[in-house]
JSON list of C-alpha atoms in Angstrom, two decimals:
[
{"chain": "A", "resi": 64, "resn": "ASP", "atom": "CA", "xyz": [31.91, -108.20, 23.80]},
{"chain": "A", "resi": 65, "resn": "THR", "atom": "CA", "xyz": [32.94, -109.14, 20.25]},
{"chain": "A", "resi": 66, "resn": "GLY", "atom": "CA", "xyz": [32.81, -112.93, 20.53]},
{"chain": "A", "resi": 67, "resn": "VAL", "atom": "CA", "xyz": [30.99, -115.31, 18.18]},
{"chain": "A", "resi": 68, "resn": "SER", "atom": "CA", "xyz": [27.23, -114.94, 18.48]},
{"chain": "A", "resi": 69, "resn": "GLN", "atom": "CA", "xyz": [24.50, -117.36, 17.44]},
{"chain": "A", "resi": 70, "resn": "ASN", "atom": "CA", "xyz": [20.76, -116.98, 17.10]},
{"chain": "A", "resi": 71, "resn": "PRO", "atom": "CA", "xyz": [18.42, -118.32, 18.17]},
{"chain": "A", "resi": 72, "resn": "ARG", "atom": "CA", "xyz": [19.83, -119.98, 21.29]},
{"chain": "A", "resi": 73, "resn": "HIS", "atom": "CA", "xyz": [17.01, -122.51, 21.40]},
{"chain": "A", "resi": 74, "resn": "LYS", "atom": "CA", "xyz": [14.63, -123.75, 18.71]},
{"chain": "A", "resi": 75, "resn": "ILE", "atom": "CA", "xyz": [11.80, -126.22, 19.08]},
{"chain": "A", "resi": 76, "resn": "THR", "atom": "CA", "xyz": [10.19, -127.33, 15.85]},
{"chain": "A", "resi": 77, "resn": "LYS", "atom": "CA", "xyz": [7.89, -130.02, 14.59]},
{"chain": "A", "resi": 78, "resn": "ARG", "atom": "CA", "xyz": [9.18, -132.77, 12.35]},
{"chain": "A", "resi": 79, "resn": "GLY", "atom": "CA", "xyz": [9.02, -131.76, 8.70]},
{"chain": "A", "resi": 80, "resn": "GLN", "atom": "CA", "xyz": [9.45, -128.02, 9.30]},
{"chain": "A", "resi": 81, "resn": "ASN", "atom": "CA", "xyz": [12.37, -125.97, 8.03]},
{"chain": "A", "resi": 82, "resn": "VAL", "atom": "CA", "xyz": [14.67, -124.11, 10.41]},
{"chain": "A", "resi": 83, "resn": "THR", "atom": "CA", "xyz": [17.44, -121.56, 9.91]},
{"chain": "A", "resi": 84, "resn": "PHE", "atom": "CA", "xyz": [20.22, -120.63, 12.30]},
{"chain": "A", "resi": 85, "resn": "ARG", "atom": "CA", "xyz": [22.50, -117.62, 12.15]},
{"chain": "A", "resi": 86, "resn": "CYS", "atom": "CA", "xyz": [26.12, -117.19, 13.19]},
{"chain": "A", "resi": 87, "resn": "ASP", "atom": "CA", "xyz": [27.99, -113.90, 13.45]},
{"chain": "A", "resi": 88, "resn": "PRO", "atom": "CA", "xyz": [31.75, -114.51, 13.66]},
{"chain": "A", "resi": 89, "resn": "ILE", "atom": "CA", "xyz": [34.37, -112.41, 15.38]},
{"chain": "A", "resi": 90, "resn": "SER", "atom": "CA", "xyz": [35.01, -109.37, 13.24]},
{"chain": "A", "resi": 91, "resn": "GLU", "atom": "CA", "xyz": [37.72, -109.88, 10.61]},
{"chain": "A", "resi": 92, "resn": "HIS", "atom": "CA", "xyz": [37.92, -113.64, 11.12]},
{"chain": "A", "resi": 93, "resn": "ASN", "atom": "CA", "xyz": [37.93, -115.00, 7.59]},
{"chain": "A", "resi": 94, "resn": "ARG", "atom": "CA", "xyz": [37.22, -118.62, 8.52]},
{"chain": "A", "resi": 95, "resn": "LEU", "atom": "CA", "xyz": [33.85, -119.80, 9.81]},
{"chain": "A", "resi": 96, "resn": "TYR", "atom": "CA", "xyz": [32.96, -123.34, 10.86]},
{"chain": "A", "resi": 97, "resn": "TRP", "atom": "CA", "xyz": [29.78, -125.24, 11.72]},
{"chain": "A", "resi": 98, "resn": "TYR", "atom": "CA", "xyz": [29.79, -128.24, 14.06]},
{"chain": "A", "resi": 99, "resn": "ARG", "atom": "CA", "xyz": [27.05, -130.43, 15.51]},
{"chain": "A", "resi": 100, "resn": "GLN", "atom": "CA", "xyz": [27.06, -131.99, 18.97]},
{"chain": "A", "resi": 101, "resn": "THR", "atom": "CA", "xyz": [24.70, -134.71, 20.16]},
{"chain": "A", "resi": 102, "resn": "LEU", "atom": "CA", "xyz": [24.22, -135.73, 23.77]},
{"chain": "A", "resi": 103, "resn": "GLY", "atom": "CA", "xyz": [27.29, -137.32, 25.31]},
{"chain": "A", "resi": 104, "resn": "GLN", "atom": "CA", "xyz": [29.48, -136.82, 22.26]},
{"chain": "A", "resi": 105, "resn": "GLY", "atom": "CA", "xyz": [32.13, -134.36, 21.19]},
{"chain": "A", "resi": 106, "resn": "PRO", "atom": "CA", "xyz": [31.28, -131.84, 18.46]},
{"chain": "A", "resi": 107, "resn": "GLU", "atom": "CA", "xyz": [31.51, -133.10, 14.87]},
{"chain": "A", "resi": 108, "resn": "PHE", "atom": "CA", "xyz": [32.50, -130.99, 11.88]},
{"chain": "A", "resi": 109, "resn": "LEU", "atom": "CA", "xyz": [29.81, -130.08, 9.35]},
{"chain": "A", "resi": 110, "resn": "THR", "atom": "CA", "xyz": [31.25, -127.47, 7.02]},
{"chain": "A", "resi": 111, "resn": "TYR", "atom": "CA", "xyz": [33.55, -124.47, 6.80]},
{"chain": "A", "resi": 112, "resn": "PHE", "atom": "CA", "xyz": [33.97, -121.24, 4.87]},
{"chain": "A", "resi": 113, "resn": "GLN", "atom": "CA", "xyz": [36.96, -119.15, 3.97]},
{"chain": "A", "resi": 114, "resn": "ASN", "atom": "CA", "xyz": [35.45, -115.74, 3.36]},
{"chain": "A", "resi": 115, "resn": "GLU", "atom": "CA", "xyz": [32.34, -116.47, 1.25]},
{"chain": "A", "resi": 116, "resn": "ALA", "atom": "CA", "xyz": [33.65, -119.72, -0.25]},
{"chain": "A", "resi": 117, "resn": "GLN", "atom": "CA", "xyz": [32.39, -123.01, 1.22]},
{"chain": "A", "resi": 118, "resn": "LEU", "atom": "CA", "xyz": [35.53, -125.14, 1.06]},
{"chain": "A", "resi": 119, "resn": "GLU", "atom": "CA", "xyz": [34.62, -128.41, 2.77]},
{"chain": "A", "resi": 120, "resn": "LYS", "atom": "CA", "xyz": [31.45, -130.28, 3.68]},
{"chain": "A", "resi": 121, "resn": "SER", "atom": "CA", "xyz": [31.19, -133.34, 5.89]},
{"chain": "A", "resi": 122, "resn": "ARG", "atom": "CA", "xyz": [29.29, -136.44, 4.85]},
{"chain": "A", "resi": 123, "resn": "LEU", "atom": "CA", "xyz": [27.09, -135.63, 7.86]},
{"chain": "A", "resi": 124, "resn": "LEU", "atom": "CA", "xyz": [25.71, -132.71, 5.86]},
{"chain": "A", "resi": 125, "resn": "SER", "atom": "CA", "xyz": [22.89, -134.39, 3.96]},
{"chain": "A", "resi": 126, "resn": "ASP", "atom": "CA", "xyz": [21.10, -132.70, 1.08]},
{"chain": "A", "resi": 127, "resn": "ARG", "atom": "CA", "xyz": [18.54, -131.36, 3.58]},
{"chain": "A", "resi": 128, "resn": "PHE", "atom": "CA", "xyz": [21.26, -129.12, 5.02]},
{"chain": "A", "resi": 129, "resn": "SER", "atom": "CA", "xyz": [22.56, -125.98, 3.36]},
{"chain": "A", "resi": 130, "resn": "ALA", "atom": "CA", "xyz": [24.93, -123.32, 4.60]},
{"chain": "A", "resi": 131, "resn": "GLU", "atom": "CA", "xyz": [25.77, -119.91, 3.21]},
{"chain": "A", "resi": 132, "resn": "ARG", "atom": "CA", "xyz": [28.08, -117.06, 4.05]},
{"chain": "A", "resi": 133, "resn": "PRO", "atom": "CA", "xyz": [27.14, -114.16, 1.80]},
{"chain": "A", "resi": 134, "resn": "LYS", "atom": "CA", "xyz": [29.77, -111.45, 1.56]},
{"chain": "A", "resi": 135, "resn": "GLY", "atom": "CA", "xyz": [32.03, -113.39, 3.90]},
{"chain": "A", "resi": 136, "resn": "SER", "atom": "CA", "xyz": [30.41, -112.03, 7.04]},
{"chain": "A", "resi": 137, "resn": "PHE", "atom": "CA", "xyz": [27.62, -113.84, 8.93]},
{"chain": "A", "resi": 138, "resn": "SER", "atom": "CA", "xyz": [26.58, -117.37, 8.03]},
{"chain": "A", "resi": 139, "resn": "THR", "atom": "CA", "xyz": [23.27, -119.23, 8.00]},
{"chain": "A", "resi": 140, "resn": "LEU", "atom": "CA", "xyz": [22.64, -122.94, 8.35]},
{"chain": "A", "resi": 141, "resn": "GLU", "atom": "CA", "xyz": [19.28, -124.18, 7.09]},
{"chain": "A", "resi": 142, "resn": "ILE", "atom": "CA", "xyz": [17.77, -127.59, 7.71]},
{"chain": "A", "resi": 143, "resn": "GLN", "atom": "CA", "xyz": [14.85, -128.55, 5.51]},
{"chain": "A", "resi": 144, "resn": "ARG", "atom": "CA", "xyz": [12.21, -131.15, 6.44]},
{"chain": "A", "resi": 145, "resn": "THR", "atom": "CA", "xyz": [13.63, -131.63, 9.91]},
{"chain": "A", "resi": 146, "resn": "GLU", "atom": "CA", "xyz": [13.79, -135.12, 11.41]},
{"chain": "A", "resi": 147, "resn": "GLN", "atom": "CA", "xyz": [14.02, -136.16, 15.05]},
{"chain": "A", "resi": 148, "resn": "GLY", "atom": "CA", "xyz": [17.62, -137.22, 14.43]},
{"chain": "A", "resi": 149, "resn": "ASP", "atom": "CA", "xyz": [18.48, -133.59, 13.71]},
{"chain": "A", "resi": 150, "resn": "SER", "atom": "CA", "xyz": [17.98, -132.74, 17.37]},
{"chain": "A", "resi": 151, "resn": "ALA", "atom": "CA", "xyz": [21.38, -131.53, 18.57]},
{"chain": "A", "resi": 152, "resn": "MET", "atom": "CA", "xyz": [23.42, -128.50, 19.55]},
{"chain": "A", "resi": 153, "resn": "TYR", "atom": "CA", "xyz": [24.66, -126.62, 16.49]},
{"chain": "A", "resi": 154, "resn": "LEU", "atom": "CA", "xyz": [27.91, -124.79, 17.16]},
{"chain": "A", "resi": 155, "resn": "CYS", "atom": "CA", "xyz": [29.60, -122.11, 15.11]},
{"chain": "A", "resi": 156, "resn": "ALA", "atom": "CA", "xyz": [33.26, -121.15, 15.36]},
{"chain": "A", "resi": 157, "resn": "SER", "atom": "CA", "xyz": [35.51, -118.62, 13.68]},
{"chain": "A", "resi": 158, "resn": "SER", "atom": "CA", "xyz": [39.24, -118.18, 13.32]},
{"chain": "A", "resi": 159, "resn": "PRO", "atom": "CA", "xyz": [41.74, -115.78, 11.77]},
{"chain": "A", "resi": 160, "resn": "SER", "atom": "CA", "xyz": [43.41, -118.13, 9.26]},
{"chain": "A", "resi": 161, "resn": "HIS", "atom": "CA", "xyz": [45.00, -121.44, 10.36]},
{"chain": "A", "resi": 162, "resn": "TYR", "atom": "CA", "xyz": [44.84, -120.74, 14.05]},
{"chain": "A", "resi": 163, "resn": "GLU", "atom": "CA", "xyz": [42.78, -121.02, 17.17]},
{"chain": "A", "resi": 164, "resn": "GLN", "atom": "CA", "xyz": [39.04, -121.50, 16.70]},
{"chain": "A", "resi": 165, "resn": "TYR", "atom": "CA", "xyz": [36.60, -119.61, 18.93]},
{"chain": "A", "resi": 166, "resn": "PHE", "atom": "CA", "xyz": [33.12, -120.96, 19.50]},
{"chain": "A", "resi": 167, "resn": "GLY", "atom": "CA", "xyz": [29.76, -119.33, 19.92]},
{"chain": "A", "resi": 168, "resn": "PRO", "atom": "CA", "xyz": [27.19, -120.33, 22.55]},
{"chain": "A", "resi": 169, "resn": "GLY", "atom": "CA", "xyz": [25.40, -122.69, 20.17]},
{"chain": "A", "resi": 170, "resn": "THR", "atom": "CA", "xyz": [21.82, -123.20, 19.03]},
{"chain": "A", "resi": 171, "resn": "ARG", "atom": "CA", "xyz": [20.02, -126.10, 20.68]},
{"chain": "A", "resi": 172, "resn": "LEU", "atom": "CA", "xyz": [17.52, -127.68, 18.27]},
{"chain": "A", "resi": 173, "resn": "THR", "atom": "CA", "xyz": [14.74, -129.96, 19.45]},
{"chain": "A", "resi": 174, "resn": "VAL", "atom": "CA", "xyz": [12.60, -131.66, 16.81]},
{"chain": "A", "resi": 175, "resn": "THR", "atom": "CA", "xyz": [9.31, -133.04, 18.15]},
{"chain": "B", "resi": 54, "resn": "GLY", "atom": "CA", "xyz": [40.21, -142.08, 10.08]},
{"chain": "B", "resi": 55, "resn": "ILE", "atom": "CA", "xyz": [41.80, -139.82, 12.64]},
{"chain": "B", "resi": 56, "resn": "GLN", "atom": "CA", "xyz": [41.21, -140.87, 16.24]},
{"chain": "B", "resi": 57, "resn": "VAL", "atom": "CA", "xyz": [41.39, -138.62, 19.28]},
{"chain": "B", "resi": 58, "resn": "GLU", "atom": "CA", "xyz": [41.07, -140.47, 22.56]},
{"chain": "B", "resi": 59, "resn": "GLN", "atom": "CA", "xyz": [40.75, -138.90, 25.99]},
{"chain": "B", "resi": 60, "resn": "SER", "atom": "CA", "xyz": [41.26, -140.47, 29.38]},
{"chain": "B", "resi": 61, "resn": "PRO", "atom": "CA", "xyz": [39.85, -140.92, 31.87]},
{"chain": "B", "resi": 62, "resn": "PRO", "atom": "CA", "xyz": [36.26, -140.63, 30.64]},
{"chain": "B", "resi": 63, "resn": "ASP", "atom": "CA", "xyz": [35.07, -139.63, 34.11]},
{"chain": "B", "resi": 64, "resn": "LEU", "atom": "CA", "xyz": [36.92, -138.19, 37.10]},
{"chain": "B", "resi": 65, "resn": "ILE", "atom": "CA", "xyz": [35.52, -137.34, 40.52]},
{"chain": "B", "resi": 66, "resn": "LEU", "atom": "CA", "xyz": [37.76, -135.39, 42.89]},
{"chain": "B", "resi": 67, "resn": "GLN", "atom": "CA", "xyz": [37.60, -133.57, 46.18]},
{"chain": "B", "resi": 68, "resn": "GLU", "atom": "CA", "xyz": [37.97, -129.80, 46.06]},
{"chain": "B", "resi": 69, "resn": "GLY", "atom": "CA", "xyz": [41.65, -128.87, 46.31]},
{"chain": "B", "resi": 70, "resn": "ALA", "atom": "CA", "xyz": [42.93, -131.99, 44.53]},
{"chain": "B", "resi": 71, "resn": "ASN", "atom": "CA", "xyz": [45.10, -131.99, 41.42]},
{"chain": "B", "resi": 72, "resn": "SER", "atom": "CA", "xyz": [44.28, -133.81, 38.19]},
{"chain": "B", "resi": 73, "resn": "THR", "atom": "CA", "xyz": [45.81, -134.78, 34.87]},
{"chain": "B", "resi": 74, "resn": "LEU", "atom": "CA", "xyz": [43.71, -135.30, 31.75]},
{"chain": "B", "resi": 75, "resn": "ARG", "atom": "CA", "xyz": [45.23, -137.05, 28.75]},
{"chain": "B", "resi": 76, "resn": "CYS", "atom": "CA", "xyz": [44.59, -136.77, 25.02]},
{"chain": "B", "resi": 77, "resn": "ASN", "atom": "CA", "xyz": [46.10, -139.25, 22.55]},
{"chain": "B", "resi": 78, "resn": "PHE", "atom": "CA", "xyz": [45.84, -138.73, 18.81]},
{"chain": "B", "resi": 79, "resn": "SER", "atom": "CA", "xyz": [46.52, -141.09, 15.94]},
{"chain": "B", "resi": 80, "resn": "ASP", "atom": "CA", "xyz": [48.22, -138.78, 13.43]},
{"chain": "B", "resi": 81, "resn": "SER", "atom": "CA", "xyz": [50.48, -135.75, 13.17]},
{"chain": "B", "resi": 82, "resn": "VAL", "atom": "CA", "xyz": [48.71, -132.68, 14.48]},
{"chain": "B", "resi": 83, "resn": "ASN", "atom": "CA", "xyz": [48.89, -129.14, 13.09]},
{"chain": "B", "resi": 84, "resn": "ASN", "atom": "CA", "xyz": [46.92, -127.43, 15.86]},
{"chain": "B", "resi": 85, "resn": "LEU", "atom": "CA", "xyz": [45.67, -128.68, 19.20]},
{"chain": "B", "resi": 86, "resn": "GLN", "atom": "CA", "xyz": [43.18, -127.00, 21.50]},
{"chain": "B", "resi": 87, "resn": "TRP", "atom": "CA", "xyz": [41.77, -127.74, 24.95]},
{"chain": "B", "resi": 88, "resn": "PHE", "atom": "CA", "xyz": [38.23, -126.64, 25.82]},
{"chain": "B", "resi": 89, "resn": "HIS", "atom": "CA", "xyz": [36.01, -126.61, 28.89]},
{"chain": "B", "resi": 90, "resn": "GLN", "atom": "CA", "xyz": [32.32, -127.03, 28.08]},
{"chain": "B", "resi": 91, "resn": "ASN", "atom": "CA", "xyz": [30.15, -125.27, 30.61]},
{"chain": "B", "resi": 92, "resn": "PRO", "atom": "CA", "xyz": [26.71, -126.54, 31.72]},
{"chain": "B", "resi": 93, "resn": "TRP", "atom": "CA", "xyz": [25.02, -124.38, 29.06]},
{"chain": "B", "resi": 94, "resn": "GLY", "atom": "CA", "xyz": [27.04, -126.00, 26.29]},
{"chain": "B", "resi": 95, "resn": "GLN", "atom": "CA", "xyz": [29.46, -123.19, 25.52]},
{"chain": "B", "resi": 96, "resn": "LEU", "atom": "CA", "xyz": [32.99, -124.27, 24.66]},
{"chain": "B", "resi": 97, "resn": "ILE", "atom": "CA", "xyz": [35.48, -122.13, 26.53]},
{"chain": "B", "resi": 98, "resn": "ASN", "atom": "CA", "xyz": [38.99, -121.95, 25.07]},
{"chain": "B", "resi": 99, "resn": "LEU", "atom": "CA", "xyz": [41.61, -123.05, 27.57]},
{"chain": "B", "resi": 100, "resn": "PHE", "atom": "CA", "xyz": [44.75, -123.54, 25.49]},
{"chain": "B", "resi": 101, "resn": "TYR", "atom": "CA", "xyz": [45.91, -123.41, 21.91]},
{"chain": "B", "resi": 102, "resn": "ILE", "atom": "CA", "xyz": [48.95, -125.68, 22.13]},
{"chain": "B", "resi": 103, "resn": "PRO", "atom": "CA", "xyz": [50.22, -127.50, 19.03]},
{"chain": "B", "resi": 104, "resn": "SER", "atom": "CA", "xyz": [53.47, -128.18, 20.89]},
{"chain": "B", "resi": 105, "resn": "GLY", "atom": "CA", "xyz": [55.30, -127.28, 24.09]},
{"chain": "B", "resi": 106, "resn": "THR", "atom": "CA", "xyz": [53.98, -126.20, 27.46]},
{"chain": "B", "resi": 107, "resn": "LYS", "atom": "CA", "xyz": [51.73, -123.32, 28.51]},
{"chain": "B", "resi": 108, "resn": "GLN", "atom": "CA", "xyz": [50.38, -122.20, 31.86]},
{"chain": "B", "resi": 109, "resn": "ASN", "atom": "CA", "xyz": [47.40, -120.07, 32.79]},
{"chain": "B", "resi": 110, "resn": "GLY", "atom": "CA", "xyz": [46.82, -119.74, 36.51]},
{"chain": "B", "resi": 111, "resn": "ARG", "atom": "CA", "xyz": [45.94, -123.13, 38.00]},
{"chain": "B", "resi": 112, "resn": "LEU", "atom": "CA", "xyz": [45.83, -124.74, 34.57]},
{"chain": "B", "resi": 113, "resn": "SER", "atom": "CA", "xyz": [48.69, -125.85, 32.40]},
{"chain": "B", "resi": 114, "resn": "ALA", "atom": "CA", "xyz": [49.02, -127.96, 29.28]},
{"chain": "B", "resi": 115, "resn": "THR", "atom": "CA", "xyz": [51.76, -129.85, 27.50]},
{"chain": "B", "resi": 116, "resn": "THR", "atom": "CA", "xyz": [51.72, -131.25, 23.98]},
{"chain": "B", "resi": 117, "resn": "VAL", "atom": "CA", "xyz": [54.38, -133.69, 22.79]},
{"chain": "B", "resi": 118, "resn": "ALA", "atom": "CA", "xyz": [53.58, -133.74, 19.10]},
{"chain": "B", "resi": 119, "resn": "THR", "atom": "CA", "xyz": [56.25, -136.31, 18.21]},
{"chain": "B", "resi": 120, "resn": "GLU", "atom": "CA", "xyz": [54.66, -138.80, 20.63]},
{"chain": "B", "resi": 121, "resn": "ARG", "atom": "CA", "xyz": [51.10, -137.79, 19.71]},
{"chain": "B", "resi": 122, "resn": "TYR", "atom": "CA", "xyz": [49.71, -136.82, 23.08]},
{"chain": "B", "resi": 123, "resn": "SER", "atom": "CA", "xyz": [48.72, -133.81, 25.12]},
{"chain": "B", "resi": 124, "resn": "LEU", "atom": "CA", "xyz": [48.13, -133.38, 28.84]},
{"chain": "B", "resi": 125, "resn": "LEU", "atom": "CA", "xyz": [45.98, -130.89, 30.74]},
{"chain": "B", "resi": 126, "resn": "TYR", "atom": "CA", "xyz": [46.86, -130.29, 34.39]},
{"chain": "B", "resi": 127, "resn": "ILE", "atom": "CA", "xyz": [44.44, -128.75, 36.85]},
{"chain": "B", "resi": 128, "resn": "SER", "atom": "CA", "xyz": [45.82, -127.88, 40.26]},
{"chain": "B", "resi": 129, "resn": "SER", "atom": "CA", "xyz": [43.93, -127.02, 43.46]},
{"chain": "B", "resi": 130, "resn": "SER", "atom": "CA", "xyz": [40.57, -127.93, 41.87]},
{"chain": "B", "resi": 131, "resn": "GLN", "atom": "CA", "xyz": [37.52, -125.77, 42.56]},
{"chain": "B", "resi": 132, "resn": "THR", "atom": "CA", "xyz": [33.87, -126.67, 42.12]},
{"chain": "B", "resi": 133, "resn": "THR", "atom": "CA", "xyz": [33.70, -124.26, 39.18]},
{"chain": "B", "resi": 134, "resn": "ASP", "atom": "CA", "xyz": [36.18, -126.54, 37.35]},
{"chain": "B", "resi": 135, "resn": "SER", "atom": "CA", "xyz": [33.44, -129.16, 37.01]},
{"chain": "B", "resi": 136, "resn": "GLY", "atom": "CA", "xyz": [32.27, -129.90, 33.50]},
{"chain": "B", "resi": 137, "resn": "VAL", "atom": "CA", "xyz": [33.44, -131.67, 30.38]},
{"chain": "B", "resi": 138, "resn": "TYR", "atom": "CA", "xyz": [36.93, -131.10, 29.01]},
{"chain": "B", "resi": 139, "resn": "PHE", "atom": "CA", "xyz": [37.61, -131.69, 25.33]},
{"chain": "B", "resi": 140, "resn": "CYS", "atom": "CA", "xyz": [40.79, -131.78, 23.35]},
{"chain": "B", "resi": 141, "resn": "ALA", "atom": "CA", "xyz": [40.57, -131.25, 19.61]},
{"chain": "B", "resi": 142, "resn": "GLY", "atom": "CA", "xyz": [43.14, -131.24, 16.85]},
{"chain": "B", "resi": 143, "resn": "VAL", "atom": "CA", "xyz": [43.55, -130.14, 13.26]},
{"chain": "B", "resi": 144, "resn": "PHE", "atom": "CA", "xyz": [45.15, -132.91, 11.22]},
{"chain": "B", "resi": 145, "resn": "GLY", "atom": "CA", "xyz": [46.23, -131.74, 7.78]},
{"chain": "B", "resi": 146, "resn": "ASN", "atom": "CA", "xyz": [43.08, -129.78, 7.02]},
{"chain": "B", "resi": 147, "resn": "GLU", "atom": "CA", "xyz": [41.01, -127.03, 8.59]},
{"chain": "B", "resi": 148, "resn": "LYS", "atom": "CA", "xyz": [38.50, -128.86, 10.77]},
{"chain": "B", "resi": 149, "resn": "LEU", "atom": "CA", "xyz": [38.83, -129.69, 14.45]},
{"chain": "B", "resi": 150, "resn": "THR", "atom": "CA", "xyz": [38.47, -133.37, 15.32]},
{"chain": "B", "resi": 151, "resn": "PHE", "atom": "CA", "xyz": [37.29, -133.68, 18.90]},
{"chain": "B", "resi": 152, "resn": "GLY", "atom": "CA", "xyz": [37.96, -136.33, 21.49]},
{"chain": "B", "resi": 153, "resn": "THR", "atom": "CA", "xyz": [35.21, -138.00, 23.47]},
{"chain": "B", "resi": 154, "resn": "GLY", "atom": "CA", "xyz": [35.76, -135.77, 26.47]},
{"chain": "B", "resi": 155, "resn": "THR", "atom": "CA", "xyz": [36.55, -136.16, 30.16]},
{"chain": "B", "resi": 156, "resn": "ARG", "atom": "CA", "xyz": [33.73, -135.37, 32.59]},
{"chain": "B", "resi": 157, "resn": "LEU", "atom": "CA", "xyz": [35.23, -133.81, 35.72]},
{"chain": "B", "resi": 158, "resn": "THR", "atom": "CA", "xyz": [33.21, -133.52, 38.92]},
{"chain": "B", "resi": 159, "resn": "ILE", "atom": "CA", "xyz": [34.67, -131.59, 41.85]},
{"chain": "B", "resi": 160, "resn": "ILE", "atom": "CA", "xyz": [33.04, -132.33, 45.20]},
{"chain": "B", "resi": 161, "resn": "PRO", "atom": "CA", "xyz": [33.09, -129.61, 47.88]}
]
């Protein structure tokens, strides 16, 4: 299967720790997106890349969050000094240009 | 900002019933997608439908972009159809803006 993959699927961390998530998009999709979903809500946009360039960041992405996509392939999302409010499902999606976005299974983060 | 509203928020139906889910949006849409979120949180693509009508088995969708709404039809519901359905649109940029979802429960 060549869908979007995300690792880890679950992460439990203590408040104040740093965490990093990885997303591998569908091969040859040049656009990659990160979204965050909290309980009972729809996903909210965080940031997106076209190839290796990060083109837009949401105001939700505080300075504790950083995302990279080296070489335009996989992407990482790092959260520094985690807070309980960071607990959420982090979703990654990819698309081939201005078209349909395909989502990965998500990484569920719990901050204790 | 852009608003995407879905109705009804909750829907409980007997197996075999038909249903219509609605998505209203507040601005011109470039792309529109319907998703089914399974119990594990994965978003499953149902339709990519910026305009017109599409059908896939028991599911069909219609988007009337000029009137800023989209409809998802589910016929002969099965228990496996249960879950949350989201519509999401791209409005002049790259990001999807999601609605608040419709939680569908199919009772055997």
